[in-house]
Short mmCIF file of C-alpha atoms and ligand atoms in Angstrom, two decimals:
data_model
loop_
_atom_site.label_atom_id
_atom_site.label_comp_id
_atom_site.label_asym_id
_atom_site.label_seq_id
_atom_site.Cartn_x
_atom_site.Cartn_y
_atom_site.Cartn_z
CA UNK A 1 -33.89 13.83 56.22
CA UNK A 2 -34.40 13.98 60.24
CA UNK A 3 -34.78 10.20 61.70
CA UNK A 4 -38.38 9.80 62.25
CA UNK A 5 -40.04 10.14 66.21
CA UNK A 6 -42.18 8.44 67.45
CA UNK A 7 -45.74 10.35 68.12
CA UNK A 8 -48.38 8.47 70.68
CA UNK A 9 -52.15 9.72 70.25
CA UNK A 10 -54.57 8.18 72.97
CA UNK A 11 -58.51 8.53 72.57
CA UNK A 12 -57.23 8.10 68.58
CA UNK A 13 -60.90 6.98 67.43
CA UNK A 14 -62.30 10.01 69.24
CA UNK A 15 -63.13 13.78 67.93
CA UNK A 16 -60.21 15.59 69.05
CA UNK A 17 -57.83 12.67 67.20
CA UNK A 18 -59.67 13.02 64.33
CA UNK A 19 -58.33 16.30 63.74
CA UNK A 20 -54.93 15.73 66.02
CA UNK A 21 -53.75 13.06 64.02
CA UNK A 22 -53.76 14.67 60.40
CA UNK A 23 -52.50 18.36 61.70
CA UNK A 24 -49.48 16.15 63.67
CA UNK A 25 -49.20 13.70 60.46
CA UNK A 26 -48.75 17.14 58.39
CA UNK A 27 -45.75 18.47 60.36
CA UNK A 28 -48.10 21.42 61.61
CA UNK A 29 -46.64 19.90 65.10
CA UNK A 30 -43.48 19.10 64.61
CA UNK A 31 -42.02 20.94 61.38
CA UNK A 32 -42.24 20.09 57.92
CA UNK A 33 -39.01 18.17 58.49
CA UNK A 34 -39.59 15.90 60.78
CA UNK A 35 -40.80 12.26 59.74
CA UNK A 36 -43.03 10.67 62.20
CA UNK A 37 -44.07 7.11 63.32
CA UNK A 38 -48.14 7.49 64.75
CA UNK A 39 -48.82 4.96 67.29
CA UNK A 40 -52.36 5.26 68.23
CA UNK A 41 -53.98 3.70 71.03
CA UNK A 42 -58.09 3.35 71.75
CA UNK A 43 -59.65 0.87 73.24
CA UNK A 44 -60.55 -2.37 72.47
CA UNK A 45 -64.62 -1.26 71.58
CA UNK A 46 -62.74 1.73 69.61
CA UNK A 47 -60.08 -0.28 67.38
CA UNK A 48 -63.02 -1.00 64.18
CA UNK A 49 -63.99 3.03 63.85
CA UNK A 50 -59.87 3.86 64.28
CA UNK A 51 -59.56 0.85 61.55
CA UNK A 52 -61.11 3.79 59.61
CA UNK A 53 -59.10 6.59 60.67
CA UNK A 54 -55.83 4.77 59.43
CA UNK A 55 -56.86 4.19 56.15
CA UNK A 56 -57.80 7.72 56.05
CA UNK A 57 -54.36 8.82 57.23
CA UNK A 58 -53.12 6.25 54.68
CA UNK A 59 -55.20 7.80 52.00
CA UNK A 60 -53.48 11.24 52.30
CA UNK A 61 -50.20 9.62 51.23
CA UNK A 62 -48.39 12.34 53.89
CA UNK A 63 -45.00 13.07 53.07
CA UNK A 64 -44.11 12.47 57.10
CA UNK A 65 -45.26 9.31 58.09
CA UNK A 66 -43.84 6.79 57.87
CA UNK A 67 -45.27 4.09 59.78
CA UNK A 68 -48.96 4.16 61.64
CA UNK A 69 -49.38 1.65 64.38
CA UNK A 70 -53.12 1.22 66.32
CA UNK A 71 -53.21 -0.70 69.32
CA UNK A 72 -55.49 -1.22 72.57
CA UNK A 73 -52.32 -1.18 74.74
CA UNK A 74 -50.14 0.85 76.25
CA UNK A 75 -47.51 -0.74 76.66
CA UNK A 76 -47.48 -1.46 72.69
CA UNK A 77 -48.47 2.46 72.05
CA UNK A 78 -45.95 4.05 74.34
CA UNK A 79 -43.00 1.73 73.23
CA UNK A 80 -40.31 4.09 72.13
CA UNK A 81 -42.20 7.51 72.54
CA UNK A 82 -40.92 10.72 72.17
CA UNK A 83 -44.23 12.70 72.57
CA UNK A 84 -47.05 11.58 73.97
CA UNK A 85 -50.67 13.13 73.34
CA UNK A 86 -52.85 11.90 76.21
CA UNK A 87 -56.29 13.04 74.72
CA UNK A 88 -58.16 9.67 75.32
CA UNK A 89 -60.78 9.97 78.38
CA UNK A 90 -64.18 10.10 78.98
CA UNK A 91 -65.88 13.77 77.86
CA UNK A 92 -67.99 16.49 79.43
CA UNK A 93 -71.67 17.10 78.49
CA UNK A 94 -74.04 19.57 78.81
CA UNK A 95 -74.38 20.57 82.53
CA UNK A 96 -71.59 18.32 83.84
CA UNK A 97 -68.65 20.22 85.68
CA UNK A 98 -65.30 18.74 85.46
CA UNK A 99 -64.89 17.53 88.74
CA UNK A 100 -67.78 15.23 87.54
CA UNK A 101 -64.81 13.49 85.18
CA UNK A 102 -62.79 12.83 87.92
CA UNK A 103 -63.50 9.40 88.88
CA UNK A 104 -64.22 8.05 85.51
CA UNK A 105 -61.28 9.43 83.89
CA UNK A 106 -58.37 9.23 87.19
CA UNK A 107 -58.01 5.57 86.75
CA UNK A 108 -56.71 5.78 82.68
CA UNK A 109 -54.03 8.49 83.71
CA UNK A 110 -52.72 5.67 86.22
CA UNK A 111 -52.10 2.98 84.13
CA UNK A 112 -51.10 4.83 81.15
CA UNK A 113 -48.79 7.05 83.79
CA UNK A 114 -46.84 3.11 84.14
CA UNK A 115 -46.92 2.60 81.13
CA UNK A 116 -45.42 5.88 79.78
CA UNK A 117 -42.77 5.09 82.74
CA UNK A 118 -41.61 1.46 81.45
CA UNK A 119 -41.68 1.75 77.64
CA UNK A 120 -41.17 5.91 76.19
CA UNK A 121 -37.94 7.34 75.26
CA UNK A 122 -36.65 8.69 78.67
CA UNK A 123 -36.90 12.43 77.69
CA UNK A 124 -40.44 11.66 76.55
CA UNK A 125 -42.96 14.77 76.29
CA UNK A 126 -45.91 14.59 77.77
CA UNK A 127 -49.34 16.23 77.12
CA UNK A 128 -52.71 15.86 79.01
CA UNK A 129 -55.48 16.73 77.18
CA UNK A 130 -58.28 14.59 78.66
CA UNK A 131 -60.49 16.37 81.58
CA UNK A 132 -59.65 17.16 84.10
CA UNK A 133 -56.20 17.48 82.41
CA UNK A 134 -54.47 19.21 84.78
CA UNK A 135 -55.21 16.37 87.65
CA UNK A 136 -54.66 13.72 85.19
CA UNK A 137 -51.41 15.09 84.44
CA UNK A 138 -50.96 14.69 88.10
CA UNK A 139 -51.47 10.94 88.15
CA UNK A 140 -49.81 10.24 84.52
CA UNK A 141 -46.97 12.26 86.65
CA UNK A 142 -46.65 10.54 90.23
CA UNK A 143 -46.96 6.99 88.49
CA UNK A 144 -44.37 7.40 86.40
CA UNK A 145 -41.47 6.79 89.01
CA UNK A 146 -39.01 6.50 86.08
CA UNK A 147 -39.65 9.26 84.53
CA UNK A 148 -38.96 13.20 85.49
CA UNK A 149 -42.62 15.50 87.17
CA UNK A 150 -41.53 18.03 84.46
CA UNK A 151 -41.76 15.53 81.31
CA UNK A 152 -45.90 15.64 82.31
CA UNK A 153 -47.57 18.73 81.52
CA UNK A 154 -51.65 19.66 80.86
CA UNK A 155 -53.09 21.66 78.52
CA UNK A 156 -53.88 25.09 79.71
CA UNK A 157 -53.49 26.57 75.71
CA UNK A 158 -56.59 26.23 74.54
CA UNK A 159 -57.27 28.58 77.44
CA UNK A 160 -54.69 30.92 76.48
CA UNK A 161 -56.03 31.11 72.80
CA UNK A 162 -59.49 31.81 73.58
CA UNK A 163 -58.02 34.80 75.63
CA UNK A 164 -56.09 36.20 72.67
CA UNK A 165 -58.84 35.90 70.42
CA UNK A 166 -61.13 37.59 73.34
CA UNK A 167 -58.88 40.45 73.91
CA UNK A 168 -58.10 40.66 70.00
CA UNK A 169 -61.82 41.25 69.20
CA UNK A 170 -61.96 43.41 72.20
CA UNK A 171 -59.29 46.10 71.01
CA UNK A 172 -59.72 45.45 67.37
CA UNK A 173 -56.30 43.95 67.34
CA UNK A 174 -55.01 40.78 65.93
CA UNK A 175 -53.74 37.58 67.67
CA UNK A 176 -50.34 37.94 67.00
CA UNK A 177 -50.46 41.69 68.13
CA UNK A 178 -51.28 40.00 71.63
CA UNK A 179 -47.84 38.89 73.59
CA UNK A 180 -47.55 38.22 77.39
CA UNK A 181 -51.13 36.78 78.09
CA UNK A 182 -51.09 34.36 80.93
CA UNK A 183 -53.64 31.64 82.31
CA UNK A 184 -53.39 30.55 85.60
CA UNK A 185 -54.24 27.31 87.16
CA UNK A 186 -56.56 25.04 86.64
CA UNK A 187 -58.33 24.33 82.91
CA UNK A 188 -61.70 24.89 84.14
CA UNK A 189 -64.51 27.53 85.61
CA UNK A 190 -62.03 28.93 88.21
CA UNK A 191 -58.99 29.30 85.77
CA UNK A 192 -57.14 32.84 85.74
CA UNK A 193 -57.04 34.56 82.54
CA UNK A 194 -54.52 37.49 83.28
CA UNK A 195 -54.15 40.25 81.33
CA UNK A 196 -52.20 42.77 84.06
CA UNK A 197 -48.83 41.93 82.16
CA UNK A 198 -50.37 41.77 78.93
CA UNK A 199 -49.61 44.06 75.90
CA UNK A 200 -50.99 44.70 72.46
CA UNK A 201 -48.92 45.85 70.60
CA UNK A 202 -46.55 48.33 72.33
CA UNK A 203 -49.52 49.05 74.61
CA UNK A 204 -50.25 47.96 78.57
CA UNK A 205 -53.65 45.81 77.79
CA UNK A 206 -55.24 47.10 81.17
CA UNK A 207 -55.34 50.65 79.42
CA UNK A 208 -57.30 49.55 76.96
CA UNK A 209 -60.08 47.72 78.28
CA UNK A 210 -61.89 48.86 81.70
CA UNK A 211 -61.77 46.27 84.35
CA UNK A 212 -65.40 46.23 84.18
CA UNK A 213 -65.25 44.48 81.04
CA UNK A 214 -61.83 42.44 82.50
CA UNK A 215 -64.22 40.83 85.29
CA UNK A 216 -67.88 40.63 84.11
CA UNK A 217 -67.12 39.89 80.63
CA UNK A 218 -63.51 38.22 79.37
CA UNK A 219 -62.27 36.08 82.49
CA UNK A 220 -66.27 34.52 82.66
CA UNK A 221 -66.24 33.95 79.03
CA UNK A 222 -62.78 32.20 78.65
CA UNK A 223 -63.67 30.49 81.65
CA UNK A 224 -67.01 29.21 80.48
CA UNK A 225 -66.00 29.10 76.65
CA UNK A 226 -66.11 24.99 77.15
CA UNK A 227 -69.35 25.13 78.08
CA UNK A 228 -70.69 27.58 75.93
CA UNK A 229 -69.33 25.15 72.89
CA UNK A 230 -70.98 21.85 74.40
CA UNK A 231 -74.39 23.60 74.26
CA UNK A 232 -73.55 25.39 70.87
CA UNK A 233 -72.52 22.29 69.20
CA UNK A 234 -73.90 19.06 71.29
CA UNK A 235 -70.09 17.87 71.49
CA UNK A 236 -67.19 19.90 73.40
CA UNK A 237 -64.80 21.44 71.23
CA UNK A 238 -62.07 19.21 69.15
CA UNK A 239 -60.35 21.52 66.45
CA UNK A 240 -60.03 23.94 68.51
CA UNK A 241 -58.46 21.79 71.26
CA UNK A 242 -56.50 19.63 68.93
CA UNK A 243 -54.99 22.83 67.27
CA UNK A 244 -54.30 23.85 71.14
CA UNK A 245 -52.50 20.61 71.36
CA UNK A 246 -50.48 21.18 68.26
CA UNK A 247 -49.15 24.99 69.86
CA UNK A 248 -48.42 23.07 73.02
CA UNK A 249 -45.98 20.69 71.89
CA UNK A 250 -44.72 22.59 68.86
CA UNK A 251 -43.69 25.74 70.81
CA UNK A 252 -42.15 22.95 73.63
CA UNK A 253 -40.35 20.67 71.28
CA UNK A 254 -39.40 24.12 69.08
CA UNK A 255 -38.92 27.09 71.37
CA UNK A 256 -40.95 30.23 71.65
CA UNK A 257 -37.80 32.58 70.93
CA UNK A 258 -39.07 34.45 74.09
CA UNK A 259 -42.45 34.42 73.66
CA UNK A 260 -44.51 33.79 76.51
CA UNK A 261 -47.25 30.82 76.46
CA UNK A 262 -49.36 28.93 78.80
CA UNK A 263 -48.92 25.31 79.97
CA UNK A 264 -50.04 23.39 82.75
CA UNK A 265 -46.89 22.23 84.67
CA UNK A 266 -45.63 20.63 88.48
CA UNK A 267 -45.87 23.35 90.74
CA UNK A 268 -42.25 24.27 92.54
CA UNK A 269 -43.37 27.07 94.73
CA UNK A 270 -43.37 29.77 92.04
CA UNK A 271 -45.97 33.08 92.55
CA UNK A 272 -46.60 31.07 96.14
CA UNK A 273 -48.18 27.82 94.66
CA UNK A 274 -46.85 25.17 96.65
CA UNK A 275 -45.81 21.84 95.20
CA UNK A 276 -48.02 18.75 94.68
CA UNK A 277 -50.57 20.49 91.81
CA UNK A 278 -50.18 20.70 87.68
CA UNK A 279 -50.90 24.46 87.60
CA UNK A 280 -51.55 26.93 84.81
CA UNK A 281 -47.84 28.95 84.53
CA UNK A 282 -46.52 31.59 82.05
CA UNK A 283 -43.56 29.80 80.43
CA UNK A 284 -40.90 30.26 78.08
CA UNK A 285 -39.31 27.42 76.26
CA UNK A 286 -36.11 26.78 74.41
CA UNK A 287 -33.75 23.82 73.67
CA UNK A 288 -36.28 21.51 74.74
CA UNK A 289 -37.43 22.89 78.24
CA UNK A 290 -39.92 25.37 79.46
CA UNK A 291 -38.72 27.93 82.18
CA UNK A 292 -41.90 29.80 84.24
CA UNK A 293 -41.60 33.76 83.61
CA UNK A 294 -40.40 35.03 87.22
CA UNK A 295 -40.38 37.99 88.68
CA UNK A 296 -44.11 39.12 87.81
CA UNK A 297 -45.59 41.06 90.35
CA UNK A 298 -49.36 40.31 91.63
CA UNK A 299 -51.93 42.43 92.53
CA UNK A 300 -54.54 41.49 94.82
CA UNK A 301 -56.80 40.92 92.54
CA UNK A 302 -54.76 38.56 90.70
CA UNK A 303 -53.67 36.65 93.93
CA UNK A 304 -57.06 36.02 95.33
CA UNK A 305 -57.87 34.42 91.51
CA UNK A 306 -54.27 32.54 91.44
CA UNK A 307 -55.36 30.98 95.00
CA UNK A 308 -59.11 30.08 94.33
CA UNK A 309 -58.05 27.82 91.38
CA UNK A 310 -55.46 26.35 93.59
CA UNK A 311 -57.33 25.55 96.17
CA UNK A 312 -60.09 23.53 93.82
CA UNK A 313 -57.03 22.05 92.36
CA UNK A 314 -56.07 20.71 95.77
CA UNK A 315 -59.59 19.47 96.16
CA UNK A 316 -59.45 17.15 93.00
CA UNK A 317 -56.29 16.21 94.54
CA UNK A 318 -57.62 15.04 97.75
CA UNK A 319 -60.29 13.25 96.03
CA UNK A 320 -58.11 11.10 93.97
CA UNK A 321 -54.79 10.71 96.63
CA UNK A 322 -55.01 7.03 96.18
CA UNK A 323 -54.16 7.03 93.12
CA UNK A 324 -50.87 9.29 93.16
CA UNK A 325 -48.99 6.06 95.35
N1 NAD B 401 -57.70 20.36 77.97
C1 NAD B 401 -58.53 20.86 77.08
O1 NAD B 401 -58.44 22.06 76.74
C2 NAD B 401 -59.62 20.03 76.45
C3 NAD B 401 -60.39 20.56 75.42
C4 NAD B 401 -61.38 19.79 74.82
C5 NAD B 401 -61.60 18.50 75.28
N2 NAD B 401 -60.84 17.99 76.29
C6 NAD B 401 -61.02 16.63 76.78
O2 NAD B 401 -60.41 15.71 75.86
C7 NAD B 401 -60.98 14.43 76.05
C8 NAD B 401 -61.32 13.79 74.71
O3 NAD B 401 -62.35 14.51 74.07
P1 NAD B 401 -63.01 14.00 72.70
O4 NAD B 401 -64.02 15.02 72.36
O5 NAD B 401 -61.98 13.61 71.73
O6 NAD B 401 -63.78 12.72 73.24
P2 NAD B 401 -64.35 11.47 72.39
O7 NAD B 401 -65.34 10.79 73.26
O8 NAD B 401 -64.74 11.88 71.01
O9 NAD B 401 -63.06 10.56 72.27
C9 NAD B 401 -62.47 9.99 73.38
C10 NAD B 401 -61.78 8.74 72.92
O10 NAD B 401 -61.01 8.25 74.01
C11 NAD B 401 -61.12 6.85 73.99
N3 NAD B 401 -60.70 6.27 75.25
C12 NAD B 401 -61.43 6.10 76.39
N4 NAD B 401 -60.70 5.46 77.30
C13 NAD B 401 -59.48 5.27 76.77
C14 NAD B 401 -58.29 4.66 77.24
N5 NAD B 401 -58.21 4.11 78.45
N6 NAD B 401 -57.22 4.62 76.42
C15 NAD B 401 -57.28 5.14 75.17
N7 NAD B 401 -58.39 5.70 74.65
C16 NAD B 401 -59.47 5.78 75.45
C17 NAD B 401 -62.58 6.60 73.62
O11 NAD B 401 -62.79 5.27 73.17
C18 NAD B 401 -62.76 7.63 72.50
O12 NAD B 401 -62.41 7.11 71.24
C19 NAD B 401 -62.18 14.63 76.96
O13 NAD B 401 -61.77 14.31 78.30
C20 NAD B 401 -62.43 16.11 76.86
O14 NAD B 401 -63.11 16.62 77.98
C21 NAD B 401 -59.86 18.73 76.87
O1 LMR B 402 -65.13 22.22 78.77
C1 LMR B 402 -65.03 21.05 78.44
O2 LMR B 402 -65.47 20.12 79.09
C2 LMR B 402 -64.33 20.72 77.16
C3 LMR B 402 -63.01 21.33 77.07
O3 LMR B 402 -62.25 21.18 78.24
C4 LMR B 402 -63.06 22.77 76.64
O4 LMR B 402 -62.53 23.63 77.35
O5 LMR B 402 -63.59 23.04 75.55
#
């Protein structure tokens, strides 16, 4: 048997926990070889209701676990941690943008960006899920001087899935026929769902759609597919997202023998994004790390796309700059 690691959930009383926590405490993350320890933190107003999520987790008597820890503070939470799940923040509802989230949600990613920096395992993993992830990754990331930019990543794969499954029912394919899909940028309205390198099967994607359908129909409904789910169900979407969150870190921590995926990471220059955003990037990952796919060439099309999300990326910079000291 492996020795166990150490799992952190944040916003662990909250929807997307409640379904994180039991796919993660199931090895769906991790392997069905891997013990784990769950530290979950909330906070302190939260700590009853995720009284009641631990005796549910207790109550499924899963092989994996081995310990479950629930705490209001960091600095307890992160102690030890090998992969961090940074889902707790404020969320979006119906008719709020994003950039709305900024200013309640910035101020978490700081403290828990410290905290992640003085107490994790040094080649700690780290996932943003909380809106607006990317930016939050962005402060987790610049105030966690111990720590390495590239150990703080945001979750662009819910994105990416919602584009399979778009394309899939488009070409009366399935998912897995689907390989070199790409989303660019930021996870919001002006994200870049790219299917130019895409194939299905052994086929170019762009051959079998018309790029009438491309722009009127798939990049506005991936882009708007939070949305549409807030005013579908009342509540923004939390299986979905927490099985996102699952793909993330299993295909990091595991390797996508080639495969390309999507994950918000530190911009280095690549395709022309300068540094200082967490930006949407096709990646590959083995032994640990993820490597962006170079060498893809961009149409105009694409380019103007790549650059709009980066600018409004830059913009939620700017308006949270303090923070990133
Ligand atoms: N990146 C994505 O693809 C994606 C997809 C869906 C949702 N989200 C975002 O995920 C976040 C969580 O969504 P949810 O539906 O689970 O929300 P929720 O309101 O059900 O749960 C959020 C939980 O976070 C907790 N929390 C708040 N501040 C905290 C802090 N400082 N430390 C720890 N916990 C804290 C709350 O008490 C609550 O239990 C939201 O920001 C949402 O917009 C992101
Ligand atoms: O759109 C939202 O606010 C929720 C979430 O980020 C989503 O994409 O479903």
């Amino acid at each position: 048997m492996k020795k166990p690691v150490k799992v952190a959930i944040t916003g662990a009383a909250g929807q997307i926990a409640y379904s994180l926590i039991f796919r993660v405490a199931s090895g769906s993350m991790l392997g069905p070889d891997q013990p784990v320890i769950l530290q979950l933190l909330d906070i302190p107003d939260a700590l009853e209701k995720l009284k009641g999520t631990v005796m549910e987790v207790d109550d499924c008597a899963f092989p994996l676990v081995t310990e479950t820890i629930a705490s209001a503070d960091p600095m307890e939470a992160f102690d030890g941690t090998d992969y961090a799940l940074l889902v707790g923040a404020r969320p979006r509802g119906p008719g709020m943008e994003r950039k709305d989230l900024l200013e309640a949600n910035a101020k978490i990613f700081s403290v828990q960006g410290k905290a992640l920096s003085e107490k994790a395992s040094r080649d700690v993993k780290v996932l943003v899920v909380g809106n607006p992830a990317n930016t939050n990754a962005l402060i987790a990331q610049s105030n966690a001087k111990k720590l390495d930019p590239r150990q703080f990543t945001a979750m662009v794969r819910l994105d990416h899935n919602r584009a399979l499954s778009q394309l899939a029912a488009k070409t009366g394919s399935k998912t897995t026929d689907i390989s070199k899909m790409i989303i660019w940028g930021n996870h919001s309205a002006t994200q870049y769902p790219d299917i130019t390198h895409t194939l299905v099967g052994e086929k170019a994607a762009v051959n079998l759609v018309d790029q009438e359908w491309v722009e009127k129909d798939f990049i506005p409904t991936v882009q708007q597919r939070g949305a549409a789910i807030i005013k579908a169900r009342g509540l923004s979407s939390a299986a979905s997202a927490a099985s996102a969150a699952v793909d993330h870190m299993h295909d990091w921590a595991l390797g996508t023998n080639g495969k390309w995926v999507s994950m918000g990471i530190p911009s280095d220059g690549s395709y022309g994004i300068k540094p200082g955003v967490v930006y949407g990037y096709p990646v590959t990952c083995a032994n640990g790390k993820y490597e962006i796919v170079q060498g893809l060439s961009i149409n105009e099309f694409s380019r103007s796309r790549m650059d709009a999300t980066e600018q409004e990326l830059r913009e939620e910079r700017a308006a949270i700059e303090e923070l990133l000291k």
